[in-house]
Amino acid sequence: MTIRDVDVLVVGSGPGGAAAAREAARRGLGVLVVERREAIGVPVQCAEFVPMPLLRTVRETASRVQEVEGMLTVLPSGAGHHSVFPGIMIDRARFDQGLAELAVAAGAELWTRCHFMTWDGETAVLRRGGEERIAVRPRLLIGADGPHSMVADAVGLDHQAVVYTRQYTVPLLHPYPDTDIFLSDEFPGGYGWLFPKGPVANIGLGADRRFADNLKTPLDHLHRQMVARGLVGPEILGRTGGAIPVGGMRPMVHGPAILVGDAAGLTHPITGAGIPAAVMSGERAGQAAAAWLGGDGDALESFAEDMRDQFGPAIGRAVARRKALEAVWRQPAAQDDRVMRSGWIAFEEYFAA
């Protein structure tokens, strides 16, 4: 078996992994990024919306498609609530590819079709291509491999609670400046959405499979509603889906291994938003890696503390709101607008003590 020594091994080339690799490589570290997929960012498993604070990163990756101005939240009664909610719709595949290109330009090495297999605290075993096994001995391991993180498994963490999603890409019949959010007992543990993306729209939903195992039927119903509204066409141009972690933050430092993004549970448990936290935690992890390997023994714990300070309050509130909603799904209260308002970020009730 081939043996390779590196400063930093990053598992996963999504936004968190690519951001970590770029920051570490810019500081002179030898960085290897491994990605199990053959093509970076494909298939897309995302609604492709990012908030304005990531505008710099979107510009760097040339992935902007259109601006979003507001959010229309539709409650179980059918009542709509419009709020200002600016952001940008991106080409997520191009976004991920652009971040990976920036990491490589900074000096990181990238291997695709490479699977992380095991980690014993010192050596990671990878499978590259077909059956080739390679042992890599990193001074630091960064797990950026998503909600079903193999790195998190390897350091002994339990599996995360997740919500599963299903999404169609459909023709958008006229320009649309808002995102639409649908709160309904049809999507228990999640919500439905429409995100405009230039000439097309992403229509999807997320649900907790403890309450609803069939995602196709409610998604088809939502699609038909949008067709009847005259907003989108009946043709389905693409299908995708995935898992979103909703269990809250996880321990991020495990000896010479750290977790970022979805693997660290930094995704918002109510909205499912994970791109900003992935990029921000990845950048900070790359900086911490350079400091720690440079002799600052507190750098990794400082990274984790920074992440808890930055994301902990919002994620903690979202976890609490999810727990409250879990008690009403498939119950009459799930059709009460007042109950649903307390569980969604567009309403003041969500932020009440």
mmCIF file of C-alpha atoms in Angstrom:
data_model
loop_
_atom_site.group_PDB
_atom_site.id
_atom_site.type_symbol
_atom_site.label_atom_id
_atom_site.label_comp_id
_atom_site.label_asym_id
_atom_site.label_seq_id
_atom_site.Cartn_x
_atom_site.Cartn_y
_atom_site.Cartn_z
ATOM 1 C CA MET A 1 0.000 0.000 0.000
ATOM 2 C CA THR A 2 1.299 3.436 -0.949
ATOM 3 C CA ILE A 3 1.960 5.745 2.020
ATOM 4 C CA ARG A 4 1.718 9.524 1.727
ATOM 5 C CA ASP A 5 2.544 12.204 4.323
ATOM 6 C CA VAL A 6 0.736 15.575 4.177
ATOM 7 C CA ASP A 7 0.170 18.500 6.491
ATOM 8 C CA VAL A 8 -3.611 18.559 6.054
ATOM 9 C CA LEU A 9 -6.003 16.008 4.601
ATOM 10 C CA VAL A 10 -9.427 17.454 3.781
ATOM 11 C CA VAL A 11 -12.230 14.953 3.165
ATOM 12 C CA GLY A 12 -14.913 16.504 0.952
ATOM 13 C CA SER A 13 -14.538 19.257 -1.641
ATOM 14 C CA GLY A 14 -17.823 21.059 -1.025
ATOM 15 C CA PRO A 15 -17.913 24.664 0.224
ATOM 16 C CA GLY A 16 -16.516 23.810 3.671
ATOM 17 C CA GLY A 17 -13.728 21.557 2.437
ATOM 18 C CA ALA A 18 -12.672 23.820 -0.422
ATOM 19 C CA ALA A 19 -12.662 26.894 1.825
ATOM 20 C CA ALA A 20 -10.563 25.079 4.438
ATOM 21 C CA ALA A 21 -8.132 23.814 1.807
ATOM 22 C CA ARG A 22 -7.706 27.249 0.287
ATOM 23 C CA GLU A 23 -6.977 28.964 3.592
ATOM 24 C CA ALA A 24 -4.547 26.260 4.710
ATOM 25 C CA ALA A 25 -2.728 26.169 1.356
ATOM 26 C CA ARG A 26 -2.450 29.963 1.257
ATOM 27 C CA ARG A 27 -0.528 29.724 4.515
ATOM 28 C CA GLY A 28 2.042 27.389 3.068
ATOM 29 C CA LEU A 29 0.697 24.011 4.219
ATOM 30 C CA GLY A 30 0.736 20.896 2.083
ATOM 31 C CA VAL A 31 -2.956 20.151 1.551
ATOM 32 C CA LEU A 32 -4.633 17.145 -0.046
ATOM 33 C CA VAL A 33 -8.392 17.287 -0.716
ATOM 34 C CA VAL A 34 -10.231 14.067 -1.532
ATOM 35 C CA GLU A 35 -13.700 13.930 -3.075
ATOM 36 C CA ARG A 36 -15.679 10.736 -3.614
ATOM 37 C CA ARG A 37 -17.553 12.085 -6.633
ATOM 38 C CA GLU A 38 -16.067 12.231 -10.111
ATOM 39 C CA ALA A 39 -17.343 15.739 -10.849
ATOM 40 C CA ILE A 40 -17.177 18.460 -8.205
ATOM 41 C CA GLY A 41 -20.624 19.656 -7.139
ATOM 42 C CA VAL A 42 -22.552 17.108 -9.219
ATOM 43 C CA PRO A 43 -25.271 16.080 -8.636
ATOM 44 C CA VAL A 44 -26.546 19.255 -7.025
ATOM 45 C CA GLN A 45 -28.425 18.549 -3.779
ATOM 46 C CA CYS A 46 -29.382 22.080 -2.829
ATOM 47 C CA ALA A 47 -32.060 24.727 -3.400
ATOM 48 C CA GLU A 48 -29.144 27.012 -4.475
ATOM 49 C CA PHE A 49 -29.950 30.112 -2.404
ATOM 50 C CA VAL A 50 -27.311 32.036 -0.447
ATOM 51 C CA PRO A 51 -27.764 35.184 1.677
ATOM 52 C CA MET A 52 -26.042 38.475 0.919
ATOM 53 C CA PRO A 53 -23.128 37.990 3.373
ATOM 54 C CA LEU A 54 -21.636 35.471 0.910
ATOM 55 C CA LEU A 55 -21.662 37.954 -1.973
ATOM 56 C CA ARG A 56 -17.845 38.109 -2.072
ATOM 57 C CA THR A 57 -17.549 34.354 -2.415
ATOM 58 C CA VAL A 58 -20.259 34.213 -5.076
ATOM 59 C CA ARG A 59 -18.402 36.815 -7.123
ATOM 60 C CA GLU A 60 -15.151 34.878 -6.808
ATOM 61 C CA THR A 61 -16.772 31.759 -8.220
ATOM 62 C CA ALA A 62 -18.794 33.446 -11.012
ATOM 63 C CA SER A 63 -21.838 31.426 -9.975
ATOM 64 C CA ARG A 64 -24.492 34.141 -9.547
ATOM 65 C CA VAL A 65 -27.763 33.553 -11.433
ATOM 66 C CA GLN A 66 -30.221 36.091 -10.007
ATOM 67 C CA GLU A 67 -30.974 38.250 -7.004
ATOM 68 C CA VAL A 68 -33.788 37.485 -4.581
ATOM 69 C CA GLU A 69 -35.593 40.309 -2.816
ATOM 70 C CA GLY A 70 -38.120 38.801 -0.440
ATOM 71 C CA MET A 71 -39.818 35.759 1.029
ATOM 72 C CA LEU A 72 -43.486 34.859 0.746
ATOM 73 C CA THR A 73 -44.443 32.459 3.549
ATOM 74 C CA VAL A 74 -47.719 30.596 3.009
ATOM 75 C CA LEU A 75 -49.334 29.318 6.224
ATOM 76 C CA PRO A 76 -51.623 26.264 6.565
ATOM 77 C CA SER A 77 -54.725 28.453 6.208
ATOM 78 C CA GLY A 78 -53.435 29.750 2.886
ATOM 79 C CA ALA A 79 -52.639 33.179 4.322
ATOM 80 C CA GLY A 80 -49.466 34.691 2.956
ATOM 81 C CA HIS A 81 -46.867 36.771 4.774
ATOM 82 C CA HIS A 82 -44.295 38.752 2.779
ATOM 83 C CA SER A 83 -40.980 39.774 4.294
ATOM 84 C CA VAL A 84 -37.748 41.292 3.029
ATOM 85 C CA PHE A 85 -35.199 38.512 2.608
ATOM 86 C CA PRO A 86 -32.417 39.465 0.191
ATOM 87 C CA GLY A 87 -30.055 36.927 -1.260
ATOM 88 C CA ILE A 88 -28.710 35.384 -4.424
ATOM 89 C CA MET A 89 -29.603 32.298 -6.397
ATOM 90 C CA ILE A 90 -26.482 30.521 -7.576
ATOM 91 C CA ASP A 91 -25.446 27.739 -9.887
ATOM 92 C CA ARG A 92 -24.438 25.437 -7.035
ATOM 93 C CA ALA A 93 -22.314 23.136 -9.170
ATOM 94 C CA ARG A 94 -20.383 26.106 -10.522
ATOM 95 C CA PHE A 95 -20.111 27.537 -7.007
ATOM 96 C CA ASP A 96 -18.530 24.357 -5.643
ATOM 97 C CA GLN A 97 -16.288 24.012 -8.677
ATOM 98 C CA GLY A 98 -15.169 27.617 -8.344
ATOM 99 C CA LEU A 99 -14.234 27.184 -4.686
ATOM 100 C CA ALA A 100 -12.297 24.015 -5.531
ATOM 101 C CA GLU A 101 -10.467 25.877 -8.293
ATOM 102 C CA LEU A 102 -9.511 28.606 -5.832
ATOM 103 C CA ALA A 103 -8.160 25.958 -3.441
ATOM 104 C CA VAL A 104 -6.069 24.355 -6.191
ATOM 105 C CA ALA A 105 -4.813 27.776 -7.313
ATOM 106 C CA ALA A 106 -3.657 28.376 -3.725
ATOM 107 C CA GLY A 107 -1.606 25.167 -3.853
ATOM 108 C CA ALA A 108 -3.940 22.410 -2.646
ATOM 109 C CA GLU A 109 -3.930 19.046 -4.404
ATOM 110 C CA LEU A 110 -7.348 17.603 -5.330
ATOM 111 C CA TRP A 111 -8.216 13.949 -5.951
ATOM 112 C CA THR A 112 -11.679 13.027 -7.221
ATOM 113 C CA ARG A 113 -13.180 9.525 -7.185
ATOM 114 C CA CYS A 114 -11.359 9.022 -3.905
ATOM 115 C CA HIS A 115 -13.171 7.519 -0.916
ATOM 116 C CA PHE A 116 -12.207 7.978 2.729
ATOM 117 C CA MET A 117 -12.291 4.511 4.288
ATOM 118 C CA THR A 118 -10.771 4.495 7.803
ATOM 119 C CA TRP A 119 -8.881 6.613 10.304
ATOM 120 C CA ASP A 120 -7.023 5.340 13.365
ATOM 121 C CA GLY A 121 -6.028 8.737 14.749
ATOM 122 C CA GLU A 122 -2.807 8.767 12.745
ATOM 123 C CA THR A 123 -3.344 7.217 9.328
ATOM 124 C CA ALA A 124 -6.268 7.506 6.916
ATOM 125 C CA VAL A 125 -6.860 4.784 4.359
ATOM 126 C CA LEU A 126 -8.277 5.989 1.052
ATOM 127 C CA ARG A 127 -9.575 4.127 -1.968
ATOM 128 C CA ARG A 128 -8.760 5.961 -5.170
ATOM 129 C CA GLY A 129 -10.385 5.151 -8.481
ATOM 130 C CA GLY A 130 -11.105 1.435 -8.580
ATOM 131 C CA GLU A 131 -9.447 -0.570 -5.854
ATOM 132 C CA GLU A 132 -6.154 1.261 -5.252
ATOM 133 C CA ARG A 133 -5.564 1.729 -1.529
ATOM 134 C CA ILE A 134 -3.476 4.651 -0.308
ATOM 135 C CA ALA A 135 -2.476 5.362 3.291
ATOM 136 C CA VAL A 136 -2.233 9.064 4.112
ATOM 137 C CA ARG A 137 -0.652 10.327 7.319
ATOM 138 C CA PRO A 138 -1.851 13.896 7.836
ATOM 139 C CA ARG A 139 -0.744 16.090 10.672
ATOM 140 C CA LEU A 140 -4.372 17.288 10.740
ATOM 141 C CA LEU A 141 -7.543 15.752 9.307
ATOM 142 C CA ILE A 142 -10.500 17.978 8.352
ATOM 143 C CA GLY A 143 -13.881 16.302 7.879
ATOM 144 C CA ALA A 144 -15.995 18.275 5.422
ATOM 145 C CA ASP A 145 -17.910 15.301 4.084
ATOM 146 C CA GLY A 146 -21.501 16.273 4.738
ATOM 147 C CA PRO A 147 -24.403 15.055 6.860
ATOM 148 C CA HIS A 148 -23.379 11.382 6.637
ATOM 149 C CA SER A 149 -19.749 12.136 7.445
ATOM 150 C CA MET A 150 -17.403 9.159 7.384
ATOM 151 C CA VAL A 151 -14.867 11.235 9.324
ATOM 152 C CA ALA A 152 -17.424 11.846 12.078
ATOM 153 C CA ASP A 153 -18.106 8.111 12.162
ATOM 154 C CA ALA A 154 -14.381 7.411 12.399
ATOM 155 C CA VAL A 155 -13.942 9.673 15.442
ATOM 156 C CA GLY A 156 -16.843 7.964 17.214
ATOM 157 C CA LEU A 157 -19.787 10.334 16.799
ATOM 158 C CA ASP A 158 -23.339 9.039 16.523
ATOM 159 C CA HIS A 159 -25.236 9.605 13.295
ATOM 160 C CA GLN A 160 -27.010 12.930 12.983
ATOM 161 C CA ALA A 161 -30.754 13.404 12.807
ATOM 162 C CA VAL A 162 -31.635 14.382 9.238
ATOM 163 C CA VAL A 163 -34.555 15.570 7.165
ATOM 164 C CA TYR A 164 -34.788 14.194 3.641
ATOM 165 C CA THR A 165 -35.522 16.396 0.648
ATOM 166 C CA ARG A 166 -36.849 15.977 -2.867
ATOM 167 C CA GLN A 167 -36.676 18.681 -5.533
ATOM 168 C CA TYR A 168 -37.723 19.320 -9.144
ATOM 169 C CA THR A 169 -36.260 21.892 -11.496
ATOM 170 C CA VAL A 170 -39.040 23.276 -13.691
ATOM 171 C CA PRO A 171 -39.485 26.099 -16.247
ATOM 172 C CA LEU A 172 -40.196 29.505 -14.701
ATOM 173 C CA LEU A 173 -42.760 31.255 -16.883
ATOM 174 C CA HIS A 174 -41.904 34.838 -15.915
ATOM 175 C CA PRO A 175 -39.265 36.610 -13.804
ATOM 176 C CA TYR A 176 -39.898 36.209 -10.087
ATOM 177 C CA PRO A 177 -38.031 38.101 -7.336
ATOM 178 C CA ASP A 178 -39.061 36.151 -4.223
ATOM 179 C CA THR A 179 -38.654 32.792 -2.594
ATOM 180 C CA ASP A 180 -41.895 31.060 -1.626
ATOM 181 C CA ILE A 181 -42.092 28.964 1.551
ATOM 182 C CA PHE A 182 -45.002 26.625 2.312
ATOM 183 C CA LEU A 183 -45.705 25.516 5.880
ATOM 184 C CA SER A 184 -48.027 22.546 5.986
ATOM 185 C CA ASP A 185 -48.672 19.226 7.648
ATOM 186 C CA GLU A 186 -48.070 17.783 4.168
ATOM 187 C CA PHE A 187 -44.375 18.365 4.907
ATOM 188 C CA PRO A 188 -44.020 17.327 8.573
ATOM 189 C CA GLY A 189 -40.654 18.210 10.030
ATOM 190 C CA GLY A 190 -39.839 20.445 7.078
ATOM 191 C CA TYR A 191 -41.434 22.773 4.555
ATOM 192 C CA GLY A 192 -42.050 23.262 0.856
ATOM 193 C CA TRP A 193 -40.299 25.831 -1.307
ATOM 194 C CA LEU A 194 -40.041 27.556 -4.635
ATOM 195 C CA PHE A 195 -36.757 29.283 -5.465
ATOM 196 C CA PRO A 196 -36.565 31.219 -8.758
ATOM 197 C CA LYS A 197 -33.362 30.753 -10.749
ATOM 198 C CA GLY A 198 -33.437 32.801 -13.929
ATOM 199 C CA PRO A 199 -35.353 30.807 -16.568
ATOM 200 C CA VAL A 200 -36.103 27.926 -14.173
ATOM 201 C CA ALA A 201 -37.235 27.372 -10.590
ATOM 202 C CA ASN A 202 -36.405 24.823 -7.934
ATOM 203 C CA ILE A 203 -39.562 23.396 -6.331
ATOM 204 C CA GLY A 204 -38.966 21.060 -3.433
ATOM 205 C CA LEU A 205 -39.765 19.960 0.055
ATOM 206 C CA GLY A 206 -38.174 18.443 3.102
ATOM 207 C CA ALA A 207 -39.822 16.110 5.591
ATOM 208 C CA ASP A 208 -39.001 13.958 8.574
ATOM 209 C CA ARG A 209 -39.442 10.331 7.532
ATOM 210 C CA ARG A 210 -40.702 9.455 10.994
ATOM 211 C CA PHE A 211 -43.885 11.289 9.979
ATOM 212 C CA ALA A 212 -43.905 11.022 6.174
ATOM 213 C CA ASP A 213 -42.020 8.524 4.069
ATOM 214 C CA ASN A 214 -43.541 9.435 0.703
ATOM 215 C CA LEU A 215 -42.088 12.714 -0.582
ATOM 216 C CA LYS A 216 -43.128 12.366 -4.228
ATOM 217 C CA THR A 217 -46.891 12.712 -3.727
ATOM 218 C CA PRO A 218 -46.800 16.025 -1.813
ATOM 219 C CA LEU A 219 -44.128 17.395 -4.163
ATOM 220 C CA ASP A 220 -46.236 16.563 -7.209
ATOM 221 C CA HIS A 221 -49.179 18.293 -5.512
ATOM 222 C CA LEU A 222 -47.081 21.395 -4.828
ATOM 223 C CA HIS A 223 -45.865 21.414 -8.419
ATOM 224 C CA ARG A 224 -49.426 21.251 -9.738
ATOM 225 C CA GLN A 225 -50.380 24.168 -7.485
ATOM 226 C CA MET A 226 -47.580 26.295 -8.952
ATOM 227 C CA VAL A 227 -48.608 25.309 -12.485
ATOM 228 C CA ALA A 228 -52.214 26.336 -11.738
ATOM 229 C CA ARG A 229 -50.899 29.626 -10.367
ATOM 230 C CA GLY A 230 -49.307 30.288 -13.760
ATOM 231 C CA LEU A 231 -45.843 30.603 -12.268
ATOM 232 C CA VAL A 232 -44.123 27.487 -13.613
ATOM 233 C CA GLY A 233 -44.565 24.973 -16.410
ATOM 234 C CA PRO A 234 -45.561 21.321 -16.033
ATOM 235 C CA GLU A 235 -42.327 19.912 -17.462
ATOM 236 C CA ILE A 236 -39.800 18.492 -14.986
ATOM 237 C CA LEU A 237 -36.291 19.354 -16.203
ATOM 238 C CA GLY A 238 -34.384 17.725 -13.387
ATOM 239 C CA ARG A 239 -34.775 15.823 -10.145
ATOM 240 C CA THR A 240 -32.589 15.734 -7.066
ATOM 241 C CA GLY A 241 -32.727 15.221 -3.325
ATOM 242 C CA GLY A 242 -30.596 14.684 -0.282
ATOM 243 C CA ALA A 243 -30.320 14.830 3.474
ATOM 244 C CA ILE A 244 -30.113 17.887 5.728
ATOM 245 C CA PRO A 245 -28.750 17.563 9.272
ATOM 246 C CA VAL A 246 -31.169 18.989 11.847
ATOM 247 C CA GLY A 247 -29.796 17.753 15.174
ATOM 248 C CA GLY A 248 -27.691 20.778 16.041
ATOM 249 C CA MET A 249 -24.000 21.383 16.599
ATOM 250 C CA ARG A 250 -21.634 18.478 17.230
ATOM 251 C CA PRO A 251 -18.239 18.358 18.957
ATOM 252 C CA MET A 252 -15.818 19.677 16.360
ATOM 253 C CA VAL A 253 -12.356 18.830 17.722
ATOM 254 C CA HIS A 254 -11.221 15.217 18.050
ATOM 255 C CA GLY A 255 -7.487 15.205 18.644
ATOM 256 C CA PRO A 256 -5.795 15.834 15.280
ATOM 257 C CA ALA A 257 -9.172 15.825 13.492
ATOM 258 C CA ILE A 258 -11.786 18.574 13.169
ATOM 259 C CA LEU A 259 -15.211 18.848 11.520
ATOM 260 C CA VAL A 260 -16.723 21.694 9.500
ATOM 261 C CA GLY A 261 -20.008 22.518 7.786
ATOM 262 C CA ASP A 262 -22.723 19.854 7.642
ATOM 263 C CA ALA A 263 -20.385 17.295 9.219
ATOM 264 C CA ALA A 264 -20.147 19.568 12.278
ATOM 265 C CA GLY A 265 -23.924 20.050 12.464
ATOM 266 C CA LEU A 266 -23.690 23.736 11.553
ATOM 267 C CA THR A 267 -26.678 23.624 9.194
ATOM 268 C CA HIS A 268 -29.692 25.592 10.444
ATOM 269 C CA PRO A 269 -32.164 22.970 11.762
ATOM 270 C CA ILE A 270 -35.249 24.933 10.685
ATOM 271 C CA THR A 271 -34.354 26.516 7.333
ATOM 272 C CA GLY A 272 -31.804 23.916 6.250
ATOM 273 C CA ALA A 273 -29.410 26.701 5.239
ATOM 274 C CA GLY A 274 -25.884 25.350 5.297
ATOM 275 C CA ILE A 275 -23.737 27.062 2.653
ATOM 276 C CA PRO A 276 -22.765 30.160 4.696
ATOM 277 C CA ALA A 277 -21.815 28.104 7.751
ATOM 278 C CA ALA A 278 -19.847 25.681 5.599
ATOM 279 C CA VAL A 279 -17.802 28.425 3.948
ATOM 280 C CA MET A 280 -17.247 30.356 7.173
ATOM 281 C CA SER A 281 -16.319 27.306 9.244
ATOM 282 C CA GLY A 282 -14.072 26.035 6.448
ATOM 283 C CA GLU A 283 -12.170 29.300 6.199
ATOM 284 C CA ARG A 284 -11.734 29.452 9.954
ATOM 285 C CA ALA A 285 -10.645 25.790 10.068
ATOM 286 C CA GLY A 286 -7.959 26.393 7.447
ATOM 287 C CA GLN A 287 -6.640 29.335 9.431
ATOM 288 C CA ALA A 288 -6.708 27.304 12.649
ATOM 289 C CA ALA A 289 -4.874 24.445 10.947
ATOM 290 C CA ALA A 290 -1.982 26.717 10.036
ATOM 291 C CA ALA A 291 -1.828 28.172 13.534
ATOM 292 C CA TRP A 292 -2.016 24.766 15.249
ATOM 293 C CA LEU A 293 0.605 23.180 13.034
ATOM 294 C CA GLY A 294 2.708 26.281 13.584
ATOM 295 C CA GLY A 295 2.787 25.645 17.324
ATOM 296 C CA ASP A 296 -0.352 27.277 18.729
ATOM 297 C CA GLY A 297 -1.708 24.418 20.812
ATOM 298 C CA ASP A 298 -5.004 26.208 21.499
ATOM 299 C CA ALA A 299 -5.843 27.007 17.865
ATOM 300 C CA LEU A 300 -8.234 24.119 17.261
ATOM 301 C CA GLU A 301 -10.214 24.686 20.448
ATOM 302 C CA SER A 302 -10.325 28.392 19.610
ATOM 303 C CA PHE A 303 -11.778 27.478 16.215
ATOM 304 C CA ALA A 304 -14.508 25.396 17.873
ATOM 305 C CA GLU A 305 -15.250 28.138 20.386
ATOM 306 C CA ASP A 306 -15.552 30.695 17.583
ATOM 307 C CA MET A 307 -18.028 28.466 15.769
ATOM 308 C CA ARG A 308 -20.091 27.968 18.934
ATOM 309 C CA ASP A 309 -20.142 31.728 19.520
ATOM 310 C CA GLN A 310 -21.100 32.508 15.931
ATOM 311 C CA PHE A 311 -23.663 29.812 15.231
ATOM 312 C CA GLY A 312 -24.620 28.351 18.606
ATOM 313 C CA PRO A 313 -27.443 30.738 19.633
ATOM 314 C CA ALA A 314 -29.279 30.530 16.292
ATOM 315 C CA ILE A 315 -28.866 26.763 16.032
ATOM 316 C CA GLY A 316 -29.892 26.259 19.659
ATOM 317 C CA ARG A 317 -33.099 28.226 19.123
ATOM 318 C CA ALA A 318 -33.835 26.264 15.943
ATOM 319 C CA VAL A 319 -33.351 22.932 17.709
ATOM 320 C CA ALA A 320 -35.797 24.032 20.410
ATOM 321 C CA ARG A 321 -38.350 25.117 17.795
ATOM 322 C CA ARG A 322 -38.017 21.772 16.006
ATOM 323 C CA LYS A 323 -38.672 19.892 19.238
ATOM 324 C CA ALA A 324 -41.818 21.927 19.854
ATOM 325 C CA LEU A 325 -43.075 21.269 16.321
ATOM 326 C CA GLU A 326 -42.388 17.539 16.576
ATOM 327 C CA ALA A 327 -45.170 17.333 19.167
ATOM 328 C CA VAL A 328 -47.797 18.637 16.726
ATOM 329 C CA TRP A 329 -47.049 17.002 13.386
ATOM 330 C CA ARG A 330 -49.936 14.860 12.202
ATOM 331 C CA GLN A 331 -52.063 16.523 14.893
ATOM 332 C CA PRO A 332 -54.772 19.219 14.460
ATOM 333 C CA ALA A 333 -52.381 21.834 15.883
ATOM 334 C CA ALA A 334 -50.219 21.490 12.774
ATOM 335 C CA GLN A 335 -52.984 23.296 10.852
ATOM 336 C CA ASP A 336 -52.973 26.229 13.265
ATOM 337 C CA ASP A 337 -51.285 29.292 11.749
ATOM 338 C CA ARG A 338 -50.238 30.510 15.199
ATOM 339 C CA VAL A 339 -48.354 27.297 15.896
ATOM 340 C CA MET A 340 -46.606 27.365 12.529
ATOM 341 C CA ARG A 341 -45.646 31.025 12.954
ATOM 342 C CA SER A 342 -43.717 30.097 16.094
ATOM 343 C CA GLY A 343 -41.655 27.643 14.077
ATOM 344 C CA TRP A 344 -40.564 29.767 11.126
ATOM 345 C CA ILE A 345 -37.933 32.521 10.928
ATOM 346 C CA ALA A 346 -40.117 35.045 9.082
ATOM 347 C CA PHE A 347 -42.284 35.644 12.165
ATOM 348 C CA GLU A 348 -41.673 37.501 15.423
ATOM 349 C CA GLU A 349 -43.079 34.546 17.358
ATOM 350 C CA TYR A 350 -40.101 32.454 16.300
ATOM 351 C CA PHE A 351 -37.743 34.756 18.196
ATOM 352 C CA ALA A 352 -39.876 35.091 21.334
ATOM 353 C CA ALA A 353 -38.388 33.753 24.544
#
